[in-house]
């Protein structure tokens, strides 16, 4: 079941419940959380940290290497690479988060009734999602962009849609088990409606695995976001994004590696941080892996 | 049934089946029951005899993928066979309620007990939240739970099984239903608690004025607390009689064998309990003829040829066995 709060009770007083969930977080979770937090702060404070504008052209100082003035050098238009990375983090983090949020919400909305009711509802939902999974994610994204045009919102919808089946299946599998549990049958015997049972008696058991899945999907969404931007389907130039920086820098790789290497390093570091965080969270929150560790 | 008692449950030919149309497997094969107000009717049988499924079918709570059919399913005079699921949900907990086998699992482990009480009470009694709190305390008093205020603030895992079963009974009877289905209500409890919980059920039955269907494999319990006993085997009732008569003069070979497995009832002088050789057939495939024939020491060729029907052998005493027909 879900993480049981540690209950501390003295002989006379009322029960005191202390959620000490952070106890026992592994070094991976802490390092990952630290990394993610650092990138978040950097993205939020981009304007305050950097003296340059991300779009400020400086034709005189194109494709420069790292220097005191430009810590990570400049790109083919003389724009400061570090500044563009800081600003470029924003769309990555925003659309990554929004996409998974969308996937989680839609996944719960589909998976909960699918697992709880079974039969026809389940068949319809499962087949539709199978149809979605059958398409490679990139084709799916291209199709969506073709239909809706390029832009940040389209990227969110494309990634979110690609992640929906994973969330829905997870929620479905838990709802299937919960729907057969004694307390759900008892709640039905007491006259509770299906909607109420799903929200009150099934959803609480979905929350913990959902948090873990959220963390697992985050690095995937981030890579997907960067890929779509690399393909030019996301932010419109000159707005910076990590993926777009890689694709723009490609043509000038022979003259300067900085504009392409640094964004890639940032993507890698961010993905590694998120993965470590997901790993640590899973260890902490998934009771099965916890029992194994003891 | 004694004259003058109002009927609260009237089921005729209840059938439960599972699987798709082409490969339907019948699990409960035509059970008929009548329960009067303030009466307890027991369903007994081995595991897999269909007694629990019958209880769940009365509640409309059979597992997904099963279908329930009946000529008649009247609870308090209301026909449940024609109800849609939302309509049925409004009947559950109000006219017909259920107490389950394992009280530790029957409450939501992540919500405080008081919260679950107030959910049920506001829904089934139509009272406000603050009234529900007062009502919850009264209900806990009625089932002998002391310190109600503190108990309501606790989570299920903080309480013992006996305590939780008392709470489940209080919750089930909150709306004073016409019928209570008690599915092995004491099986998961310590032996010392069984008598207490059964006495509580009997007492509340009188106060609320409901009828009770007691599903149990415990013949001692049934002998003490039921007015009528239905012995089930492979999805059918094979013998039905008033409790006293059933234990005094059982007729069906299965009933005889079942009674011999109980120490107090086994004939004096025997120091060993007998067992019934073999095991019951799968619910969906009872074989041809009488389902008990393969394990029956009296079986003849006739037994595997026809399925015996329930026939009266005495006042209120029906048996489904070819031997009793002669």
Coordinates of C-alpha atoms in Angstrom, one line a residue:
Chain A
X1 CA 0.0 0.0 0.0
X2 CA 1.0 3.6 0.3
X3 CA 3.8 4.9 2.6
X4 CA 2.5 4.4 6.1
X5 CA 3.2 7.4 8.3
X6 CA 5.2 6.6 11.4
X7 CA 2.9 6.9 14.3
X8 CA 4.3 8.0 17.7
X9 CA 2.0 7.4 20.6
X10 CA 2.6 8.1 24.2
X11 CA 0.6 6.3 26.9
X12 CA -2.0 9.0 27.6
X13 CA -2.0 11.6 24.8
X14 CA -3.7 11.4 21.4
X15 CA -2.0 9.8 18.5
X16 CA 0.6 12.0 16.8
X17 CA 1.2 11.3 13.2
X18 CA 4.6 12.3 11.9
X19 CA 5.2 11.8 8.2
X20 CA 8.9 11.1 8.0
X21 CA 9.0 10.1 4.4
X22 CA 12.3 11.8 3.7
X23 CA 14.1 9.5 6.1
X24 CA 15.9 6.9 4.2
X25 CA 16.2 8.8 1.0
X26 CA 19.2 7.4 -0.8
X27 CA 22.2 9.5 -2.0
X28 CA 20.9 9.1 -5.5
X29 CA 17.6 10.8 -4.6
X30 CA 19.5 13.6 -2.9
X31 CA 22.0 14.1 -5.7
X32 CA 19.2 14.0 -8.2
X33 CA 17.0 16.4 -6.3
X34 CA 20.0 18.7 -5.9
X35 CA 20.8 18.7 -9.6
X36 CA 17.2 19.3 -10.6
X37 CA 16.8 22.1 -8.0
X38 CA 20.0 23.8 -9.3
X39 CA 18.7 23.7 -12.9
X40 CA 15.3 25.0 -11.8
X41 CA 16.9 27.9 -9.9
X42 CA 19.2 28.6 -12.9
X43 CA 16.2 28.7 -15.2
X44 CA 14.1 31.0 -13.0
X45 CA 17.0 33.4 -12.3
X46 CA 18.3 33.4 -15.9
X47 CA 17.6 37.1 -16.3
X48 CA 19.1 38.1 -13.0
X49 CA 22.3 36.0 -13.5
X50 CA 23.2 36.9 -17.0
X51 CA 24.3 40.3 -18.1
X52 CA 23.3 39.6 -21.7
X53 CA 20.0 39.2 -23.5
X54 CA 19.6 35.8 -25.1
X55 CA 18.8 37.4 -28.4
X56 CA 21.4 40.2 -28.4
X57 CA 23.5 39.9 -31.6
X58 CA 27.2 40.7 -31.6
X59 CA 28.4 40.3 -35.1
X60 CA 31.9 41.2 -34.1
X61 CA 32.3 38.3 -31.7
X62 CA 30.9 35.3 -33.5
X63 CA 31.8 31.7 -32.6
X64 CA 34.2 32.7 -29.8
X65 CA 35.6 30.2 -27.3
X66 CA 35.0 30.5 -23.6
X67 CA 36.4 33.7 -22.1
X68 CA 35.8 35.9 -19.0
X69 CA 33.2 37.9 -20.9
X70 CA 31.5 34.9 -22.4
X71 CA 32.0 31.9 -20.0
X72 CA 30.8 29.4 -22.5
X73 CA 31.7 31.4 -25.6
X74 CA 29.4 32.7 -28.3
X75 CA 27.4 31.2 -31.2
X76 CA 27.3 31.9 -34.9
X77 CA 25.5 35.2 -34.4
X78 CA 27.6 36.3 -31.4
X79 CA 25.0 35.5 -28.8
X80 CA 26.2 34.4 -25.4
X81 CA 25.9 30.6 -25.2
X82 CA 25.5 30.5 -21.4
X83 CA 22.7 33.0 -21.5
X84 CA 20.9 31.1 -24.2
X85 CA 21.3 27.9 -22.2
X86 CA 19.8 29.5 -19.1
X87 CA 16.9 30.9 -21.0
X88 CA 16.6 27.7 -23.1
X89 CA 16.1 25.7 -19.9
X90 CA 12.8 27.4 -19.4
X91 CA 10.8 25.9 -22.3
X92 CA 12.5 22.5 -21.6
X93 CA 11.5 22.4 -18.0
X94 CA 8.1 24.0 -18.6
X95 CA 7.0 21.8 -21.4
X96 CA 8.5 18.7 -19.9
X97 CA 6.5 19.3 -16.7
X98 CA 3.3 20.4 -18.5
X99 CA 3.5 17.3 -20.8
X100 CA 3.8 14.8 -17.9
X101 CA 1.1 16.6 -16.0
X102 CA -1.2 16.3 -18.9
X103 CA -0.3 12.6 -19.3
X104 CA -0.9 12.0 -15.6
X105 CA -4.3 13.7 -15.6
X106 CA -5.5 12.1 -18.8
X107 CA -3.9 8.8 -17.7
X108 CA -5.8 8.8 -14.4
X109 CA -9.1 9.9 -16.1
X110 CA -8.8 6.9 -18.5
X111 CA -7.1 4.3 -16.4
X112 CA -9.3 4.6 -13.3
X113 CA -12.6 3.7 -14.9
X114 CA -10.9 1.3 -17.2
X115 CA -9.5 -0.7 -14.4
X116 CA -12.4 -0.2 -12.0
X117 CA -15.2 -1.1 -14.4
X118 CA -13.4 -3.5 -16.7
X119 CA -15.5 -5.1 -19.5
X120 CA -16.5 -2.7 -22.3
X121 CA -15.0 0.5 -20.8
X122 CA -11.7 -1.3 -20.4
X123 CA -11.7 -2.8 -23.9
X124 CA -12.4 0.6 -25.6
X125 CA -9.8 2.5 -23.6
X126 CA -7.2 -0.2 -24.0
X127 CA -7.7 -0.5 -27.7
X128 CA -7.5 3.2 -28.3
X129 CA -4.3 3.5 -26.3
X130 CA -2.9 0.5 -28.2
X131 CA -3.5 2.5 -31.3
X132 CA -1.6 5.4 -29.9
X133 CA 1.3 3.2 -28.8
X134 CA 1.5 1.5 -32.2
X135 CA 2.8 4.8 -33.7
X136 CA 6.5 5.7 -33.1
X137 CA 6.5 8.7 -30.8
X138 CA 8.3 10.9 -33.3
X139 CA 5.7 10.2 -36.0
X140 CA 3.0 10.9 -33.5
X141 CA 4.6 14.3 -32.7
X142 CA 5.1 15.1 -36.4
X143 CA 1.4 14.3 -37.1
X144 CA 0.3 16.5 -34.2
X145 CA 2.6 19.4 -35.4
X146 CA 1.3 18.9 -38.9
X147 CA -2.3 19.2 -37.6
X148 CA -1.7 22.0 -35.1
X149 CA 1.4 23.8 -36.4
X150 CA 4.7 24.2 -34.6
X151 CA 5.1 25.8 -31.2
X152 CA 5.6 25.1 -27.5
X153 CA 2.0 24.1 -26.8
X154 CA 2.0 21.6 -29.7
X155 CA 5.2 20.0 -28.3
X156 CA 3.5 19.6 -24.9
X157 CA 0.5 18.0 -26.5
X158 CA 2.7 15.7 -28.6
X159 CA 4.8 14.5 -25.6
X160 CA 1.9 14.3 -23.3
X161 CA -0.1 12.2 -25.7
X162 CA 2.8 9.8 -26.2
X163 CA 3.1 9.4 -22.4
X164 CA -0.6 8.9 -21.7
X165 CA -0.6 5.1 -22.4
X166 CA 2.1 4.5 -19.8
X167 CA 0.2 6.4 -17.1
X168 CA -3.1 5.0 -18.0
X169 CA -1.9 1.4 -17.9
X170 CA -0.2 2.0 -14.6
X171 CA -3.4 3.4 -13.1
X172 CA -5.5 0.7 -14.7
X173 CA -3.5 -2.1 -13.2
X174 CA -3.7 -0.6 -9.7
X175 CA -7.4 0.1 -10.1
X176 CA -8.0 -3.5 -11.2
X177 CA -6.5 -4.8 -8.0
X178 CA -8.2 -2.2 -5.8
X179 CA -11.6 -2.8 -7.4
X180 CA -11.4 -6.4 -6.1
X181 CA -10.2 -5.5 -2.6
X182 CA -12.4 -6.1 0.3
X183 CA -12.8 -2.5 1.4
X184 CA -14.0 -1.5 -2.1
X185 CA -16.6 -4.3 -2.1
X186 CA -17.6 -3.3 1.4
X187 CA -17.9 0.3 0.3
X188 CA -20.2 -0.8 -2.5
X189 CA -22.2 -2.9 0.0
X190 CA -22.6 0.3 2.0
X191 CA -24.2 2.0 -1.0
X192 CA -21.3 4.1 -2.3
X193 CA -21.6 5.2 -6.0
X194 CA -18.9 4.2 -8.5
X195 CA -17.6 7.7 -8.9
X196 CA -17.2 8.1 -5.1
X197 CA -15.5 4.7 -4.8
X198 CA -13.0 5.5 -7.6
X199 CA -12.1 8.9 -6.0
X200 CA -12.2 7.9 -2.3
X201 CA -11.2 4.3 -2.3
X202 CA -9.1 3.6 -5.4
X203 CA -7.4 6.9 -6.2
X204 CA -5.4 7.0 -2.9
X205 CA -3.6 3.8 -3.9
X206 CA -2.7 5.2 -7.2
X207 CA -0.9 8.3 -5.9
X208 CA 2.4 6.8 -4.8
X209 CA 3.1 4.8 -8.0
X210 CA 2.0 7.9 -9.9
X211 CA 4.6 10.0 -8.2
X212 CA 7.3 7.4 -9.1
X213 CA 6.0 7.2 -12.7
X214 CA 6.0 11.0 -12.9
X215 CA 9.7 11.0 -12.0
X216 CA 10.5 8.2 -14.5
X217 CA 8.7 10.0 -17.3
X218 CA 10.4 13.3 -16.6
X219 CA 13.8 12.6 -18.2
X220 CA 12.0 10.9 -21.2
X221 CA 9.8 14.0 -21.7
X222 CA 12.9 16.2 -21.5
X223 CA 14.7 14.3 -24.2
X224 CA 11.6 14.3 -26.3
X225 CA 11.3 18.0 -25.9
X226 CA 14.9 18.6 -26.9
X227 CA 14.4 16.2 -29.9
X228 CA 11.3 18.0 -31.2
X229 CA 13.1 21.3 -30.8
X230 CA 16.1 19.9 -32.6
X231 CA 13.8 19.0 -35.5
X232 CA 12.5 22.6 -35.4
X233 CA 9.0 21.7 -34.3
X234 CA 9.1 23.6 -31.0
X235 CA 10.0 27.1 -30.1
X236 CA 10.2 29.6 -32.9
X237 CA 13.6 31.2 -33.5
X238 CA 15.1 33.4 -32.2
X239 CA 13.7 32.1 -28.9
X240 CA 16.3 29.9 -27.3
X241 CA 15.8 26.2 -26.6
X242 CA 18.4 23.5 -25.9
X243 CA 17.3 21.3 -28.8
X244 CA 17.3 24.2 -31.2
X245 CA 20.7 25.3 -30.1
X246 CA 22.1 21.9 -30.9
X247 CA 20.6 21.9 -34.4
X248 CA 21.7 25.5 -35.1
X249 CA 25.3 24.8 -33.9
X250 CA 25.6 21.8 -36.1
X251 CA 26.4 23.8 -39.2
X252 CA 29.3 25.5 -37.5
X253 CA 30.7 22.5 -35.7
X254 CA 33.9 22.8 -37.8
X255 CA 34.6 26.3 -36.4
X256 CA 33.4 26.0 -32.8
X257 CA 32.2 23.1 -30.7
X258 CA 31.0 25.2 -27.8
X259 CA 27.5 26.2 -29.1
X260 CA 26.6 22.5 -29.6
X261 CA 28.6 20.7 -26.8
X262 CA 27.4 22.9 -23.9
X263 CA 23.7 22.5 -24.5
X264 CA 24.2 18.8 -24.9
X265 CA 26.1 18.6 -21.6
X266 CA 23.3 20.4 -19.9
X267 CA 20.7 18.1 -21.3
X268 CA 22.7 15.1 -20.2
X269 CA 23.2 16.5 -16.7
X270 CA 19.5 17.3 -16.4
X271 CA 18.5 13.9 -17.6
X272 CA 20.9 12.2 -15.2
X273 CA 19.7 14.3 -12.3
X274 CA 16.1 13.4 -13.0
X275 CA 16.9 9.8 -13.5
X276 CA 18.7 9.6 -10.1
X277 CA 15.8 11.4 -8.5
X278 CA 13.3 8.9 -10.0
X279 CA 15.4 6.0 -8.9
X280 CA 15.7 7.2 -5.4
X281 CA 12.0 8.0 -5.2
X282 CA 11.1 4.6 -6.4
X283 CA 13.4 3.0 -3.8
X284 CA 11.7 5.0 -1.1
X285 CA 8.1 4.9 -2.2
X286 CA 7.7 1.5 -3.8
X287 CA 7.1 -0.9 -0.8
X288 CA 8.2 -3.9 -2.8
X289 CA 11.7 -2.6 -3.6
X290 CA 11.9 -1.4 0.0
X291 CA 11.3 -4.9 1.4
X292 CA 13.9 -6.3 -0.8
X293 CA 16.5 -3.7 0.4
X294 CA 16.1 -4.6 4.0
Chain B
X1 CA -41.8 -20.1 8.4
X2 CA -44.0 -19.2 11.3
X3 CA -47.3 -17.7 10.5
X4 CA -47.5 -13.9 10.9
X5 CA -43.9 -13.1 10.2
X6 CA -43.4 -10.6 7.5
X7 CA -41.1 -11.7 4.7
X8 CA -38.1 -9.5 4.1
X9 CA -36.3 -11.6 1.5
X10 CA -37.9 -13.7 -1.1
X11 CA -35.6 -15.2 -3.8
X12 CA -36.8 -17.6 -6.4
X13 CA -34.4 -19.6 -8.6
X14 CA -31.3 -17.4 -8.2
X15 CA -28.6 -18.3 -10.7
X16 CA -25.1 -16.9 -11.1
X17 CA -23.0 -17.5 -14.2
X18 CA -19.8 -16.3 -15.6
X19 CA -18.1 -16.1 -19.0
X20 CA -19.3 -14.9 -22.4
X21 CA -22.6 -16.1 -23.9
X22 CA -21.1 -19.0 -25.9
X23 CA -19.1 -20.5 -23.0
X24 CA -21.2 -19.6 -20.1
X25 CA -20.4 -21.4 -16.9
X26 CA -23.1 -21.7 -14.3
X27 CA -21.9 -21.3 -10.7
X28 CA -25.1 -21.0 -8.6
X29 CA -27.9 -23.2 -10.0
X30 CA -31.2 -22.0 -8.8
X31 CA -31.2 -21.1 -5.1
X32 CA -34.5 -20.1 -3.5
X33 CA -34.7 -18.6 0.0
X34 CA -37.3 -16.9 2.1
X35 CA -36.3 -15.0 5.2
X36 CA -38.8 -13.5 7.7
X37 CA -38.3 -10.4 9.8
X38 CA -36.2 -11.2 13.0
X39 CA -35.3 -14.6 11.5
X40 CA -31.9 -16.0 10.6
X41 CA -31.5 -18.3 7.7
X42 CA -28.1 -20.0 7.3
X43 CA -26.3 -21.1 4.2
X44 CA -23.7 -23.8 5.0
X45 CA -21.4 -25.8 2.9
X46 CA -17.8 -26.5 2.1
X47 CA -15.5 -23.9 0.4
X48 CA -16.6 -23.6 -3.2
X49 CA -20.2 -24.6 -2.6
X50 CA -21.4 -21.3 -3.9
X51 CA -22.7 -20.0 -0.5
X52 CA -20.6 -16.8 -0.5
X53 CA -21.5 -16.1 -4.2
X54 CA -25.1 -16.5 -3.3
X55 CA -24.7 -13.9 -0.6
X56 CA -22.9 -11.5 -2.9
X57 CA -25.6 -12.1 -5.6
X58 CA -28.3 -10.9 -3.1
X59 CA -26.3 -7.7 -2.8
X60 CA -25.7 -7.3 -6.5
X61 CA -22.0 -7.5 -5.7
X62 CA -20.8 -10.5 -7.7
X63 CA -17.4 -10.1 -9.3
X64 CA -17.1 -8.4 -12.7
X65 CA -17.8 -10.8 -15.6
X66 CA -20.6 -12.7 -13.7
X67 CA -24.3 -12.5 -14.5
X68 CA -27.1 -12.9 -11.9
X69 CA -30.6 -14.0 -12.8
X70 CA -33.6 -14.8 -10.7
X71 CA -37.3 -15.3 -11.1
X72 CA -37.8 -13.1 -8.1
X73 CA -35.5 -11.1 -5.8
X74 CA -37.6 -9.2 -3.4
X75 CA -36.1 -7.4 -0.4
X76 CA -38.6 -5.7 1.8
X77 CA -41.1 -6.1 -1.0
X78 CA -38.9 -4.3 -3.5
X79 CA -37.9 -6.1 -6.6
X80 CA -34.1 -5.9 -7.1
X81 CA -34.0 -7.8 -10.4
X82 CA -35.2 -4.9 -12.5
X83 CA -32.9 -2.3 -11.0
X84 CA -30.1 -0.5 -12.8
X85 CA -26.7 -0.3 -11.0
X86 CA -27.2 3.3 -9.7
X87 CA -30.7 2.3 -8.4
X88 CA -29.2 -0.8 -6.8
X89 CA -26.5 1.3 -5.2
X90 CA -29.1 3.4 -3.4
X91 CA -30.7 0.2 -2.0
X92 CA -27.4 -1.1 -0.6
X93 CA -26.6 0.0 2.8
X94 CA -30.2 1.1 3.3
X95 CA -32.6 -1.8 2.7
X96 CA -30.0 -4.5 2.4
X97 CA -26.6 -4.5 4.1
X98 CA -23.6 -6.8 4.4
X99 CA -21.0 -7.8 7.0
X100 CA -17.8 -9.3 5.6
X101 CA -15.5 -12.1 6.6
X102 CA -12.4 -10.1 7.2
X103 CA -13.0 -6.9 9.1
X104 CA -9.3 -5.9 8.8
X105 CA -9.7 -5.5 5.1
X106 CA -13.2 -4.2 4.9
X107 CA -12.4 -0.6 5.8
X108 CA -10.3 1.7 3.7
X109 CA -6.8 1.6 5.3
X110 CA -5.9 5.2 4.4
X111 CA -9.0 7.0 5.8
X112 CA -9.8 7.5 9.5
X113 CA -12.7 5.4 10.7
X114 CA -14.8 8.4 11.6
X115 CA -14.4 9.8 8.1
X116 CA -15.7 6.6 6.7
X117 CA -18.6 6.5 9.1
X118 CA -19.6 10.1 8.3
X119 CA -19.5 9.3 4.5
X120 CA -21.8 6.4 5.0
X121 CA -24.2 8.1 7.4
X122 CA -24.5 11.3 5.5
X123 CA -25.3 9.3 2.3
X124 CA -27.6 6.6 3.8
X125 CA -29.4 8.6 6.5
X126 CA -29.4 12.0 4.8
X127 CA -28.0 13.7 7.9
X128 CA -25.6 16.6 8.1
X129 CA -21.9 16.0 9.0
X130 CA -22.3 17.1 12.6
X131 CA -25.4 15.0 13.1
X132 CA -23.5 12.1 11.5
X133 CA -20.8 12.5 14.2
X134 CA -23.3 12.2 16.9
X135 CA -25.0 9.3 15.2
X136 CA -21.7 7.5 14.8
X137 CA -21.1 7.7 18.5
X138 CA -24.6 6.3 19.3
X139 CA -24.0 3.5 16.8
X140 CA -20.7 2.6 18.4
X141 CA -22.3 2.5 21.8
X142 CA -25.0 0.2 20.4
X143 CA -22.4 -2.4 19.4
X144 CA -20.5 -2.0 22.7
X145 CA -17.5 0.0 21.5
X146 CA -16.4 2.2 24.4
X147 CA -14.5 5.4 24.0
X148 CA -16.2 6.1 20.6
X149 CA -14.8 9.6 20.2
X150 CA -11.2 8.3 20.2
X151 CA -12.0 5.3 18.1
X152 CA -13.5 7.4 15.4
X153 CA -10.2 9.4 15.1
X154 CA -8.2 6.2 14.5
X155 CA -7.2 4.3 11.4
X156 CA -8.3 0.7 10.9
X157 CA -4.8 -0.6 11.5
X158 CA -4.8 0.8 15.0
X159 CA -7.7 -1.5 16.0
X160 CA -8.2 -5.2 16.7
X161 CA -10.3 -7.5 14.4
X162 CA -13.0 -7.8 17.0
X163 CA -13.3 -4.1 17.4
X164 CA -13.4 -3.6 13.6
X165 CA -16.1 -6.2 13.2
X166 CA -18.2 -4.4 15.8
X167 CA -17.7 -1.2 13.8
X168 CA -18.6 -2.9 10.5
X169 CA -21.8 -4.2 12.1
X170 CA -22.6 -0.8 13.4
X171 CA -22.0 0.7 10.0
X172 CA -24.0 -2.0 8.2
X173 CA -27.0 -1.5 10.5
X174 CA -26.9 2.3 10.6
X175 CA -29.8 2.7 8.2
X176 CA -31.8 -0.2 9.9
X177 CA -31.9 -2.4 6.8
X178 CA -34.6 -5.0 6.1
X179 CA -32.0 -7.6 5.5
X180 CA -28.4 -8.3 6.6
X181 CA -26.2 -10.7 4.7
X182 CA -23.5 -11.8 7.1
X183 CA -20.7 -13.6 5.2
X184 CA -18.7 -15.7 7.7
X185 CA -18.8 -12.8 10.2
X186 CA -16.7 -14.5 12.8
X187 CA -14.3 -16.6 10.7
X188 CA -11.4 -14.2 10.9
X189 CA -11.9 -13.6 14.6
X190 CA -10.5 -15.4 17.7
X191 CA -12.7 -18.2 19.0
X192 CA -13.3 -16.2 22.2
X193 CA -14.7 -13.3 20.2
X194 CA -17.0 -15.4 18.0
X195 CA -19.7 -15.8 20.6
X196 CA -19.6 -12.1 21.4
X197 CA -20.0 -11.0 17.8
X198 CA -22.7 -13.5 17.1
X199 CA -24.6 -12.5 20.2
X200 CA -24.3 -8.9 19.1
X201 CA -25.7 -9.7 15.7
X202 CA -28.6 -11.6 17.2
X203 CA -29.3 -8.7 19.6
X204 CA -29.1 -6.1 16.8
X205 CA -31.3 -8.3 14.7
X206 CA -34.0 -8.0 17.3
X207 CA -33.6 -4.2 17.8
X208 CA -33.5 -3.3 14.2
X209 CA -36.1 -5.9 13.2
X210 CA -34.3 -7.2 10.2
X211 CA -33.9 -10.6 8.6
X212 CA -30.5 -12.2 8.4
X213 CA -28.8 -14.5 5.9
X214 CA -25.9 -16.1 7.7
X215 CA -23.2 -17.6 5.4
X216 CA -21.0 -19.9 7.3
X217 CA -19.1 -23.2 7.3
X218 CA -19.3 -23.4 11.0
X219 CA -22.1 -25.8 11.9
X220 CA -21.8 -25.2 15.7
X221 CA -22.4 -21.5 15.1
X222 CA -25.3 -22.2 12.8
X223 CA -26.9 -24.7 15.3
X224 CA -26.9 -21.9 17.9
X225 CA -27.9 -18.9 15.9
X226 CA -29.9 -19.8 12.9
X227 CA -33.6 -20.6 12.6
X228 CA -33.4 -22.4 9.3
X229 CA -30.4 -24.1 7.6
X230 CA -29.8 -24.5 3.9
X231 CA -27.0 -26.9 3.1
X232 CA -25.4 -26.0 -0.2
X233 CA -23.4 -28.3 -2.5
X234 CA -22.0 -27.4 -5.9
X235 CA -24.1 -24.4 -6.3
X236 CA -27.4 -25.9 -5.2
X237 CA -29.3 -26.2 -2.0
X238 CA -29.4 -30.0 -1.2
X239 CA -31.3 -29.9 2.1
X240 CA -33.3 -27.2 3.8
X241 CA -34.9 -27.6 7.3
X242 CA -35.5 -25.7 10.5
X243 CA -32.3 -25.8 12.5
X244 CA -33.6 -28.2 15.2
X245 CA -34.9 -30.7 12.7
X246 CA -31.7 -30.5 10.5
X247 CA -29.5 -31.4 13.4
X248 CA -31.9 -34.0 14.8
X249 CA -32.9 -35.8 11.7
X250 CA -30.7 -35.0 8.6
X251 CA -31.6 -36.8 5.5
X252 CA -29.2 -35.9 2.7
X253 CA -26.0 -38.0 2.7
X254 CA -24.0 -34.8 2.3
X255 CA -25.6 -33.3 5.4
X256 CA -25.0 -36.5 7.3
X257 CA -21.4 -36.5 6.3
X258 CA -21.0 -32.8 7.1
X259 CA -22.5 -33.3 10.6
X260 CA -20.2 -36.2 11.3
X261 CA -17.2 -33.8 10.8
X262 CA -18.2 -31.8 13.8
X263 CA -17.0 -33.1 17.1
X264 CA -19.9 -32.1 19.4
X265 CA -22.4 -33.5 16.9
X266 CA -20.6 -36.7 16.0
X267 CA -22.0 -39.6 17.8
X268 CA -20.8 -40.0 21.4
X269 CA -18.0 -42.5 21.9
X270 CA -16.2 -41.7 18.7
X271 CA -12.9 -40.1 19.5
X272 CA -12.0 -39.4 15.9
X273 CA -13.6 -36.8 13.6
X274 CA -14.6 -38.2 10.3
X275 CA -13.9 -36.5 7.0
X276 CA -15.7 -36.6 3.7
X277 CA -13.5 -38.3 1.1
X278 CA -12.7 -36.4 -2.1
X279 CA -13.4 -32.8 -2.7
X280 CA -16.3 -30.9 -4.1
X281 CA -16.5 -30.7 -7.9
X282 CA -15.7 -27.4 -9.6
X283 CA -18.7 -25.1 -9.3
X284 CA -19.1 -24.8 -13.1
X285 CA -18.9 -28.5 -13.8
X286 CA -20.8 -30.6 -11.2
X287 CA -21.0 -33.6 -13.6
X288 CA -24.1 -35.4 -14.5
X289 CA -26.8 -36.3 -12.1
X290 CA -26.4 -35.6 -8.4
X291 CA -23.2 -33.6 -7.8
X292 CA -22.5 -35.4 -4.6
X293 CA -22.8 -38.9 -6.1
X294 CA -19.0 -39.5 -6.6
X295 CA -18.4 -38.9 -2.9
X296 CA -21.5 -40.5 -1.6
X297 CA -21.4 -43.9 0.0
X298 CA -25.1 -44.6 -0.9
X299 CA -24.7 -43.7 -4.6
X300 CA -26.5 -45.9 -7.1
X301 CA -26.7 -45.8 -10.9
X302 CA -29.8 -43.7 -10.6
X303 CA -27.8 -40.9 -8.8
X304 CA -25.6 -40.2 -11.8
X305 CA -28.6 -40.2 -14.2
X306 CA -30.9 -37.5 -12.9
X307 CA -30.4 -34.3 -10.9
X308 CA -32.6 -34.7 -7.9
X309 CA -35.1 -31.9 -7.1
X310 CA -35.8 -30.4 -3.7
X311 CA -38.8 -32.3 -2.3
X312 CA -40.5 -32.1 1.0
X313 CA -40.0 -34.9 3.5
X314 CA -41.5 -33.1 6.5
X315 CA -43.0 -29.7 7.4
X316 CA -40.5 -27.2 6.2
X317 CA -37.9 -29.9 5.5
X318 CA -36.9 -30.3 1.8
X319 CA -34.2 -32.7 0.5
X320 CA -32.7 -33.1 -3.0
X321 CA -31.8 -36.8 -3.0
X322 CA -33.2 -39.8 -4.8
X323 CA -33.1 -41.9 -1.6
X324 CA -35.5 -39.6 0.2
X325 CA -38.1 -39.9 -2.6
X326 CA -38.8 -43.5 -1.8

